[in-house]
Short mmCIF file of C-alpha atoms and ligand atoms in Angstrom, two decimals:
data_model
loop_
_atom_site.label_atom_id
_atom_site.label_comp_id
_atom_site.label_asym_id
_atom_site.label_seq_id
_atom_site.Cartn_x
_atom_site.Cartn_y
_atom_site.Cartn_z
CA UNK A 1 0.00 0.00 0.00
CA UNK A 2 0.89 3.45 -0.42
CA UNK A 3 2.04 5.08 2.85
CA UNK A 4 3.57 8.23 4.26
CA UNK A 5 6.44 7.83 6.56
CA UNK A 6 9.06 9.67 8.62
CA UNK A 7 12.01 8.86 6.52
CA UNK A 8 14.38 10.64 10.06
CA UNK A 9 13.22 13.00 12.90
CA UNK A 10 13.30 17.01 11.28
CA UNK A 11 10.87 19.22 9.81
CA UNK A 12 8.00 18.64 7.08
CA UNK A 13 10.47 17.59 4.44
CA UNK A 14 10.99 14.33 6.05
CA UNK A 15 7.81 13.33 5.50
CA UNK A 16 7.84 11.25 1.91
CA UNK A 17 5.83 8.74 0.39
CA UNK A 18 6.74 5.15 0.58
CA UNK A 19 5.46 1.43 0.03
CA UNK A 20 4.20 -0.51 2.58
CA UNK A 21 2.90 -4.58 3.24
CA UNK A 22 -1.09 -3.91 4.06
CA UNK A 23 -1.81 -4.45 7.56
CA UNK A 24 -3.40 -7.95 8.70
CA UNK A 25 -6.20 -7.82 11.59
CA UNK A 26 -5.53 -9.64 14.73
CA UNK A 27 -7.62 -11.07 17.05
CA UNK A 28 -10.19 -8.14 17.67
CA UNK A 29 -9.06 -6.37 15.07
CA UNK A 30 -9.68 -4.45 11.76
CA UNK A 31 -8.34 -3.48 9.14
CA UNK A 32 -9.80 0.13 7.26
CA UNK A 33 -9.20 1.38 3.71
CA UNK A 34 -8.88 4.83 4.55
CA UNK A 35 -10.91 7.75 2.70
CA UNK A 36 -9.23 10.19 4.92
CA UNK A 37 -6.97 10.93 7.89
CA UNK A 38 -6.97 13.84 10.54
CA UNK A 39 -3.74 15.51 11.15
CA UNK A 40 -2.64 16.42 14.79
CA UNK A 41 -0.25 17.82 16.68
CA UNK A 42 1.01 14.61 18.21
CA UNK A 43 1.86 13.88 14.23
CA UNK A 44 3.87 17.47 14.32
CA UNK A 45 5.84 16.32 17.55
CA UNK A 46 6.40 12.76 16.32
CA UNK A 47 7.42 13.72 12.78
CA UNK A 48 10.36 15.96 15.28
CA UNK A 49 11.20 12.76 17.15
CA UNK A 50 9.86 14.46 20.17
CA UNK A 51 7.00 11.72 20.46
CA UNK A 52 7.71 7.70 20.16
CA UNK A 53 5.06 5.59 18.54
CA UNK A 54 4.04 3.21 21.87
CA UNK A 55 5.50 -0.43 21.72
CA UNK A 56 3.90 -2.65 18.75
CA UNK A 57 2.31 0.73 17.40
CA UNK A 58 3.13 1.36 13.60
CA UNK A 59 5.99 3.78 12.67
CA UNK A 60 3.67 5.59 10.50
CA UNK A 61 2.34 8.63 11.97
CA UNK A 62 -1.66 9.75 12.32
CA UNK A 63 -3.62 8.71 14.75
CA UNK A 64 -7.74 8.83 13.31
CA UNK A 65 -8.81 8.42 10.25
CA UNK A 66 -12.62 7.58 7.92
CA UNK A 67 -12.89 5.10 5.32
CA UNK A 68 -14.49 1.39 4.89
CA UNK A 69 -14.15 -1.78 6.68
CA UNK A 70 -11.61 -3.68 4.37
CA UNK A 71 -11.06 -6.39 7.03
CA UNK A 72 -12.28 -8.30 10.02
CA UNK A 73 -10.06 -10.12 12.25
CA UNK A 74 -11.46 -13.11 14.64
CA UNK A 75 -13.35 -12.51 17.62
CA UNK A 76 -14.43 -9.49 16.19
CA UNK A 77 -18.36 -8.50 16.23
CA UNK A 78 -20.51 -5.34 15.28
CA UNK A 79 -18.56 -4.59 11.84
CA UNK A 80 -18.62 -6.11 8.75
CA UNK A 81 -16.76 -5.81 5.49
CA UNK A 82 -17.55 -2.37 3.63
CA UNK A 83 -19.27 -0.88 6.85
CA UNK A 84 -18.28 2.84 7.23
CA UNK A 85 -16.03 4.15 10.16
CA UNK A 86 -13.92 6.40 11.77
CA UNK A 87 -11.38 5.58 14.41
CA UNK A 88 -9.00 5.80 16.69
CA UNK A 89 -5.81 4.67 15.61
CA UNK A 90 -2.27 3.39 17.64
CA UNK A 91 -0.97 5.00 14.45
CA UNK A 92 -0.60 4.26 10.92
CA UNK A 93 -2.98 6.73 9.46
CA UNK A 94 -0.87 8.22 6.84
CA UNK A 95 -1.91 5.18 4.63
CA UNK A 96 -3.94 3.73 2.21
CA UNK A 97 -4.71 0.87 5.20
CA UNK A 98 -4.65 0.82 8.87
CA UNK A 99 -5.32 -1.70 11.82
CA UNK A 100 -6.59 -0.84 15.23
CA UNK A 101 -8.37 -2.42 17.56
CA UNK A 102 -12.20 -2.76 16.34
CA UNK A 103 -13.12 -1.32 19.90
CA UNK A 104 -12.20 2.15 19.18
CA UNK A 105 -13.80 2.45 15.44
CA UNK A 106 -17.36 4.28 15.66
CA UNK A 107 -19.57 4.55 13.23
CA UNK A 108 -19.85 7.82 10.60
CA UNK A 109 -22.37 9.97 12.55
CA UNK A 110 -25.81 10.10 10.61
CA UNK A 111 -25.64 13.50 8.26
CA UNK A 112 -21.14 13.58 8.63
CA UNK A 113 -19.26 13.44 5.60
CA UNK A 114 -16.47 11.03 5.52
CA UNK A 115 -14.36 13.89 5.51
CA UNK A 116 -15.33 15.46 8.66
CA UNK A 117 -15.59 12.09 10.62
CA UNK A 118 -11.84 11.70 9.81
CA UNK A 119 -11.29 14.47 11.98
CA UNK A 120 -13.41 13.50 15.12
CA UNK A 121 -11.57 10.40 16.71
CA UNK A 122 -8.69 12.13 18.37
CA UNK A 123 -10.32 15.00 19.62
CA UNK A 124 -13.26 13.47 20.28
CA UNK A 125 -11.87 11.05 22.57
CA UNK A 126 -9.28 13.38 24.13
CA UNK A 127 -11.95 15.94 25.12
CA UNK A 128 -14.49 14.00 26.59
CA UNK A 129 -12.45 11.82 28.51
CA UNK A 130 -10.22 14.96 29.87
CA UNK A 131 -13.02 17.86 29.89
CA UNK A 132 -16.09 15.52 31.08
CA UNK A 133 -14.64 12.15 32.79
CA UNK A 134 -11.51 13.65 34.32
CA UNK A 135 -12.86 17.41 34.53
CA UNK A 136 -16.38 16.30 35.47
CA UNK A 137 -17.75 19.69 33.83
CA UNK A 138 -21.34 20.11 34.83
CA UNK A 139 -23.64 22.52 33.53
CA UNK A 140 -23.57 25.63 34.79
CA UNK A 141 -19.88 25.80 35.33
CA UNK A 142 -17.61 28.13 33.85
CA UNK A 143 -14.84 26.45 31.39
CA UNK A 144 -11.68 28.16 30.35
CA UNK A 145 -9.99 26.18 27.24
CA UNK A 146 -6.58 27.55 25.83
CA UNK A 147 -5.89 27.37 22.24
CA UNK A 148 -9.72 27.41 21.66
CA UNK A 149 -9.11 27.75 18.00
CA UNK A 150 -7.23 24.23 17.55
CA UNK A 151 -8.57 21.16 16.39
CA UNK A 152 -8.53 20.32 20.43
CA UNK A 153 -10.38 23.48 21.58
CA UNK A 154 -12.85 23.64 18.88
CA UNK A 155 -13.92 20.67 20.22
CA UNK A 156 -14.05 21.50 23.50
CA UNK A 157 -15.62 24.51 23.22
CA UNK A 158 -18.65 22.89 21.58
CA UNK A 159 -18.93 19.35 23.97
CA UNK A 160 -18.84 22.45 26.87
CA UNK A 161 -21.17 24.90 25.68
CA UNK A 162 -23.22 21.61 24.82
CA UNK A 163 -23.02 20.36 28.30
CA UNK A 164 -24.42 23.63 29.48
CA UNK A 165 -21.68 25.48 30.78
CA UNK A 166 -20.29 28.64 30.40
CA UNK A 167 -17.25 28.82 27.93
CA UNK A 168 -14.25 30.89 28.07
CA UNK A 169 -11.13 30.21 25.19
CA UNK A 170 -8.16 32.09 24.74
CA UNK A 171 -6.59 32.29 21.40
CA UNK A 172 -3.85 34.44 19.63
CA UNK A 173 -5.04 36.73 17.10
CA UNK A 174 -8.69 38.75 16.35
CA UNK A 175 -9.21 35.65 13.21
CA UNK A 176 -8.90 32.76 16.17
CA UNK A 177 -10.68 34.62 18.73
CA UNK A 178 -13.95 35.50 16.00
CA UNK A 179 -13.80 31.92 15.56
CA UNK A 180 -13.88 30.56 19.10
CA UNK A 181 -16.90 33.65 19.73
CA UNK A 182 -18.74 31.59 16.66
CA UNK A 183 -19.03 28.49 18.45
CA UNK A 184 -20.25 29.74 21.57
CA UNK A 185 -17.22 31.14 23.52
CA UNK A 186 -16.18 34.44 25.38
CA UNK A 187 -13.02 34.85 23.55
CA UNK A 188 -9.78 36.05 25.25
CA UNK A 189 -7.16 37.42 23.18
CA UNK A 190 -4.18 36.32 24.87
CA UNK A 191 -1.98 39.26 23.38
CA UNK A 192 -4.45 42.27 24.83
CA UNK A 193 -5.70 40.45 27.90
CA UNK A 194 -4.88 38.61 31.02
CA UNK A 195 -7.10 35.66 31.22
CA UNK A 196 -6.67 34.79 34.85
CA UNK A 197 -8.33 38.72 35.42
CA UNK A 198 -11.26 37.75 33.09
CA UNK A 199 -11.86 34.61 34.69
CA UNK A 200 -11.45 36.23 38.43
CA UNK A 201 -13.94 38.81 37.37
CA UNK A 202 -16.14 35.98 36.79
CA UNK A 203 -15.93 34.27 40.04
CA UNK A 204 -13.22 32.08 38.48
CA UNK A 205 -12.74 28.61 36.28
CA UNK A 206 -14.12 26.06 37.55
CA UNK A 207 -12.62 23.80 34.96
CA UNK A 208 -9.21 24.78 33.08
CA UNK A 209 -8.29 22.04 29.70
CA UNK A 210 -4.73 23.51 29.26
CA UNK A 211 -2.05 22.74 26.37
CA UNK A 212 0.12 25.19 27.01
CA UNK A 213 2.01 24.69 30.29
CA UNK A 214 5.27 26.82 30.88
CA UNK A 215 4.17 30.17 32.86
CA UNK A 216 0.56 29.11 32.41
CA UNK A 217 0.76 26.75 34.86
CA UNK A 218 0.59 29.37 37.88
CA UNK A 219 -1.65 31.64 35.92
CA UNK A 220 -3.94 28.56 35.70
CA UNK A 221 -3.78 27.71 39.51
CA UNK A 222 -4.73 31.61 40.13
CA UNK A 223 -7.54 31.59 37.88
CA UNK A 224 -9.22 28.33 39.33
CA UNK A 225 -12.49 29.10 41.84
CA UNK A 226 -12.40 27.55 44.92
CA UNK A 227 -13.08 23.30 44.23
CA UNK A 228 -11.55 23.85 40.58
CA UNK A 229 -9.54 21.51 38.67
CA UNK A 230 -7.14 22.07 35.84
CA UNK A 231 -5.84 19.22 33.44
CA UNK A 232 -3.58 19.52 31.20
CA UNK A 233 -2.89 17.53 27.40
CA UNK A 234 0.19 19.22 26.59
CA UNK A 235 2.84 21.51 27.77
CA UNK A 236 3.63 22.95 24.27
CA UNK A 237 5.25 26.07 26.46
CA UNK A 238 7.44 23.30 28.44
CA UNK A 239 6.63 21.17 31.79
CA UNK A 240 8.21 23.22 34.80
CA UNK A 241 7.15 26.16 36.53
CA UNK A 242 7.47 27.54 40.44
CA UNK A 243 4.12 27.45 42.15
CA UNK A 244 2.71 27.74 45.24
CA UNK A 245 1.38 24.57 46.16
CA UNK A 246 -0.69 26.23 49.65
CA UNK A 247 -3.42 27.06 47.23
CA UNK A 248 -4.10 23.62 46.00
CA UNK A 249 -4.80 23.03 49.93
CA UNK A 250 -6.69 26.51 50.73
CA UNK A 251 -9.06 26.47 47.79
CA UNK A 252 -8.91 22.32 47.47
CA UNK A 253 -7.89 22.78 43.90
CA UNK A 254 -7.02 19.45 41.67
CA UNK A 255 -4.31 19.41 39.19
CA UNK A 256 -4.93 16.26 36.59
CA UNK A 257 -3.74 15.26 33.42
CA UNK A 258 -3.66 12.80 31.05
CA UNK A 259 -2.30 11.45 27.23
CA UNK A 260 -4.65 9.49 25.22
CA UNK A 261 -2.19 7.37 23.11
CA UNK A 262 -0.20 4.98 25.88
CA UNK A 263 -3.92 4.43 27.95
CA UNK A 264 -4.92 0.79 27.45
CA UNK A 265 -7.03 -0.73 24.63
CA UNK A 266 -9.82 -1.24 27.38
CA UNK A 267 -9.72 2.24 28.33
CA UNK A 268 -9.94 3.75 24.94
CA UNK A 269 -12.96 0.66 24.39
CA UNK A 270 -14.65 2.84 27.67
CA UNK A 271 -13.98 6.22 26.23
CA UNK A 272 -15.45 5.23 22.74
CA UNK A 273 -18.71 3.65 24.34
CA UNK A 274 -18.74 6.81 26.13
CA UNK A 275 -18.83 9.08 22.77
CA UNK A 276 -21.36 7.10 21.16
CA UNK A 277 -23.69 7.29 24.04
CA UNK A 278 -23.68 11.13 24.55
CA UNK A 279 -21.33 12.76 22.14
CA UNK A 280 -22.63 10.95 19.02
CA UNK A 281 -26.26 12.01 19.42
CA UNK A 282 -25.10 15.66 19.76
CA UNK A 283 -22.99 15.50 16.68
CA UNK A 284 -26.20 14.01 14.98
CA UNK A 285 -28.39 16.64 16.28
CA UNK A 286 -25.93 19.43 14.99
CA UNK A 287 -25.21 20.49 18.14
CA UNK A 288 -21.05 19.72 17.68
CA UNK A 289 -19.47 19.89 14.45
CA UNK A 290 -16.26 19.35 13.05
CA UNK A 291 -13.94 22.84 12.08
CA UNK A 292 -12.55 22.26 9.01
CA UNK A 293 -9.49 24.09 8.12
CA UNK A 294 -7.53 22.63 4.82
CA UNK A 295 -7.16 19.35 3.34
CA UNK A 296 -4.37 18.45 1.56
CA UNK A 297 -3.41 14.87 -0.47
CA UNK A 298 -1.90 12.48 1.34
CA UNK A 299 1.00 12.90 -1.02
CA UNK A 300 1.86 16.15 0.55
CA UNK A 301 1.55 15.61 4.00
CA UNK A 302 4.69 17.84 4.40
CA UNK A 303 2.31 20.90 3.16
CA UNK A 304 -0.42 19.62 6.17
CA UNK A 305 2.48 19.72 8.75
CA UNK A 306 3.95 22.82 7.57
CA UNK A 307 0.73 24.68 7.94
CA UNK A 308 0.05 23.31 11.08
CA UNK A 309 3.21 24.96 12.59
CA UNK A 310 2.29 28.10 10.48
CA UNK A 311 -0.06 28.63 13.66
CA UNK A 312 -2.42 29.92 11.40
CA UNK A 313 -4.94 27.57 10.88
CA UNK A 314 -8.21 27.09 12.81
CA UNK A 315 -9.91 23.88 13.18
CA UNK A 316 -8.81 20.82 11.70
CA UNK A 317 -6.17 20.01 8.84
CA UNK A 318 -7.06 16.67 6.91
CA UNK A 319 -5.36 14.55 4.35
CA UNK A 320 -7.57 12.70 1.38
CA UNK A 321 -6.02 8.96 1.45
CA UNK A 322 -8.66 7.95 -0.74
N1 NAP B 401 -3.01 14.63 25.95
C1 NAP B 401 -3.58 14.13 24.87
O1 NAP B 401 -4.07 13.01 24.86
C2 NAP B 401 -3.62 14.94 23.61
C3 NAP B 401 -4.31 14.45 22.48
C4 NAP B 401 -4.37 15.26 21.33
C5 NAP B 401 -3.74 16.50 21.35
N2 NAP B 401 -3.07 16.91 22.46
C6 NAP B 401 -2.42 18.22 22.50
O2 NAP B 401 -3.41 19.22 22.41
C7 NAP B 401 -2.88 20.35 21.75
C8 NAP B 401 -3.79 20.75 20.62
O3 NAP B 401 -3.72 19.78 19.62
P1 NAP B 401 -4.26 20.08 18.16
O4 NAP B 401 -4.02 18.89 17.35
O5 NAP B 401 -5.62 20.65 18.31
O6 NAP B 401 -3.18 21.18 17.71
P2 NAP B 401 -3.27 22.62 17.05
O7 NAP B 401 -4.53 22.75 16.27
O8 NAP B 401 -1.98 22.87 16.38
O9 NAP B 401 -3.35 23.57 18.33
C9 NAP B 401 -2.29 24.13 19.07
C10 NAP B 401 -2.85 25.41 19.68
O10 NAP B 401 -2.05 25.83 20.76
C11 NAP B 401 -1.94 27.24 20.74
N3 NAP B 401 -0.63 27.53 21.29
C12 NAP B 401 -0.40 28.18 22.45
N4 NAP B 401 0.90 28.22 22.72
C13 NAP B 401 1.52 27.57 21.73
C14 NAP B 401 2.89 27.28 21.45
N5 NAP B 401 3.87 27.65 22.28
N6 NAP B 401 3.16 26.58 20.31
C15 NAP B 401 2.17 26.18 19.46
N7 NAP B 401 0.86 26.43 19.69
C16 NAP B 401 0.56 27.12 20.81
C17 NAP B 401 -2.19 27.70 19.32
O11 NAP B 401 -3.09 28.79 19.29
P3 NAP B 401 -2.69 30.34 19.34
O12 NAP B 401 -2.10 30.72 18.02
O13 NAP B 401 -3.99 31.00 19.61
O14 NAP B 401 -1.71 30.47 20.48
C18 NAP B 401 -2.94 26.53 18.68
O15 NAP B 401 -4.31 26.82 18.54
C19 NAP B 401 -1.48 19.99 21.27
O16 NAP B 401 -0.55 20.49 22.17
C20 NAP B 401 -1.50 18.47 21.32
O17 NAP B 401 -0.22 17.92 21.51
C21 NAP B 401 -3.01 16.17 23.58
#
């Protein structure tokens, strides 16, 4: 099959196309001819050789993708040849084929275009098992996602606002924070304004979804209300910072976190049973949608990456396998 690999860890350019054997499902497996495949960061920071592929995890990079059921290992039930999907992958997804477990495949939501449900696996699962099983957002509750024009806060703003709570999203530039304001947000621009005064204004977060670490860490703490928890998915502005842990005790914050791609296959299997009981029916009713930002061929994958470190897009960047 025709594949995308990372020929050495460096920027887009080592990104090239390349022949590989079709994958073979294992027990509980299957194997999907993929129409499309999202692009994430995780791909950007693997691509650098900043993020290994887990153990027994294909080399390729992506992570979701939408196509057809091609093949159905044993012990497999609930899909059948030519069914169409979208799922989670362990990786692989620059490719014409991919394997995962059938566990974490869902099925296209009703009125989704193969395109779009390419693009829903990875945040999909990341948000709603950081933002609602981790963050246990309930409605009412204010919400404060950073980068809340990515493919990650799109999302969450949305499942929030959804949920019925009260959404705050900080973003970079006028473009990004008009964008977050469409979906439902009070936007922040991070370059004008100090979040942690707009959310103290407000009584504070009660919920925090942070990617970008660094110095935000002890903004974050300060702009928690009393009971509030902050998780964090990435520390894109680096891990360490110098905080003062007596507030965690005074105002009985939490501080959680979590990675989706080492968790077990029987966790994702809970986190996709999850979706399709309460995040599916809101995609179907129209109530959370997919961003779209660019699509490029899989062919130039390199192009994908190199606009996602542009900054500049909003929303999701896809590649057609297909
Ligand atoms: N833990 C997990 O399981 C998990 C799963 C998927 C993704 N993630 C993480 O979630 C984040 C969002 O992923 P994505 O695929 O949605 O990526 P993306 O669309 O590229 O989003 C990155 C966002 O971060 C903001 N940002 C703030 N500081 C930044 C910095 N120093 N460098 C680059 N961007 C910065 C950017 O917005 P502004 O221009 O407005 O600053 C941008 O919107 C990534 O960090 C990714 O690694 C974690």
């Amino acid at each position: 099959m025709r594949a995308v690999e990372i020929a050495s860890p460096g920027g887009p350019e080592v990104l090239r196309l390349c022949q590989r054997p079709t994958p073979v499902p294992g027990h509980g497996e299957i194997v999907i001819k993929l129409a499309y495949a999202g692009v994430n960061r995780p791909d950007v920071l693997q691509r650098a050789g900043a993020y290994a592929p887990p153990p027994g995890a294909s080399t390729l990079p992506g992570l979701e993708g939408a196509g057809h059921v091609a093949a159905v290992g044993p012990g497999v039930a609930g899909w059948a040849e030519g069914d169409a999907l979208c799922a989670l992958l362990p990786g692989g997804g620059y490719a014409e084929y991919a394997v995962c477990p059938a566990a974490h495949a869902l099925p296209v939501p009703r009125g989704t275009s193969l395109r779009d449900a390419a693009c829903l696996p990875e945040t999909a699962f990341t948000v709603w098992s950081n933002v609602v099983m981790r963050g246990r957002l309930r409605a009412g509750e204010r919400f404060l996602v950073h980068g809340g024009s990515s493919g990650i806060g799109t999302m969450a703003i949305q499942v929030a606002r959804a949920l019925g709570a009260r959404v705050f999203a900080t973003a970079g530039s006028p473009e990004k924070c008009a964008a977050c304001e469409a979906l439902g947000a009070t936007a922040i621009n991070y370059r004008d304004a100090d979040f942690g005064s707009v959310l103290r204004g407000q009584g504070g977060a009660n919920l925090i979804l942070d990617m970008v670490g660094g110095s935000y860490i002890d903004r974050n703490i300060k702009a928690l209300a009393d009971e509030g928890r902050l998780v964090n998915i990435a520390f894109l502005q680096g891990p360490k910072a110098e905080v003062n842990f007596s507030q965690i005790m005074l105002r009985r914050l939490t501080l959680t976190g979590s990675t989706l791609r080492p968790q077990s296959d029987a966790a994702k299997a809970e986190i996709a049973r999850a979706l399709r009981t309460h995040l599916w029916p809101l995609i179907e009713a129209g109530a959370v949608r997919v961003v779209h930002d660019s699509e490029f061929p899989l062919a130039e994958a390199a192009l994908a990456h190199a606009r996602m470190e542009s900054g500049a897009h909003i929303g999701k960047i896809v590649l057609k396998v297909g």
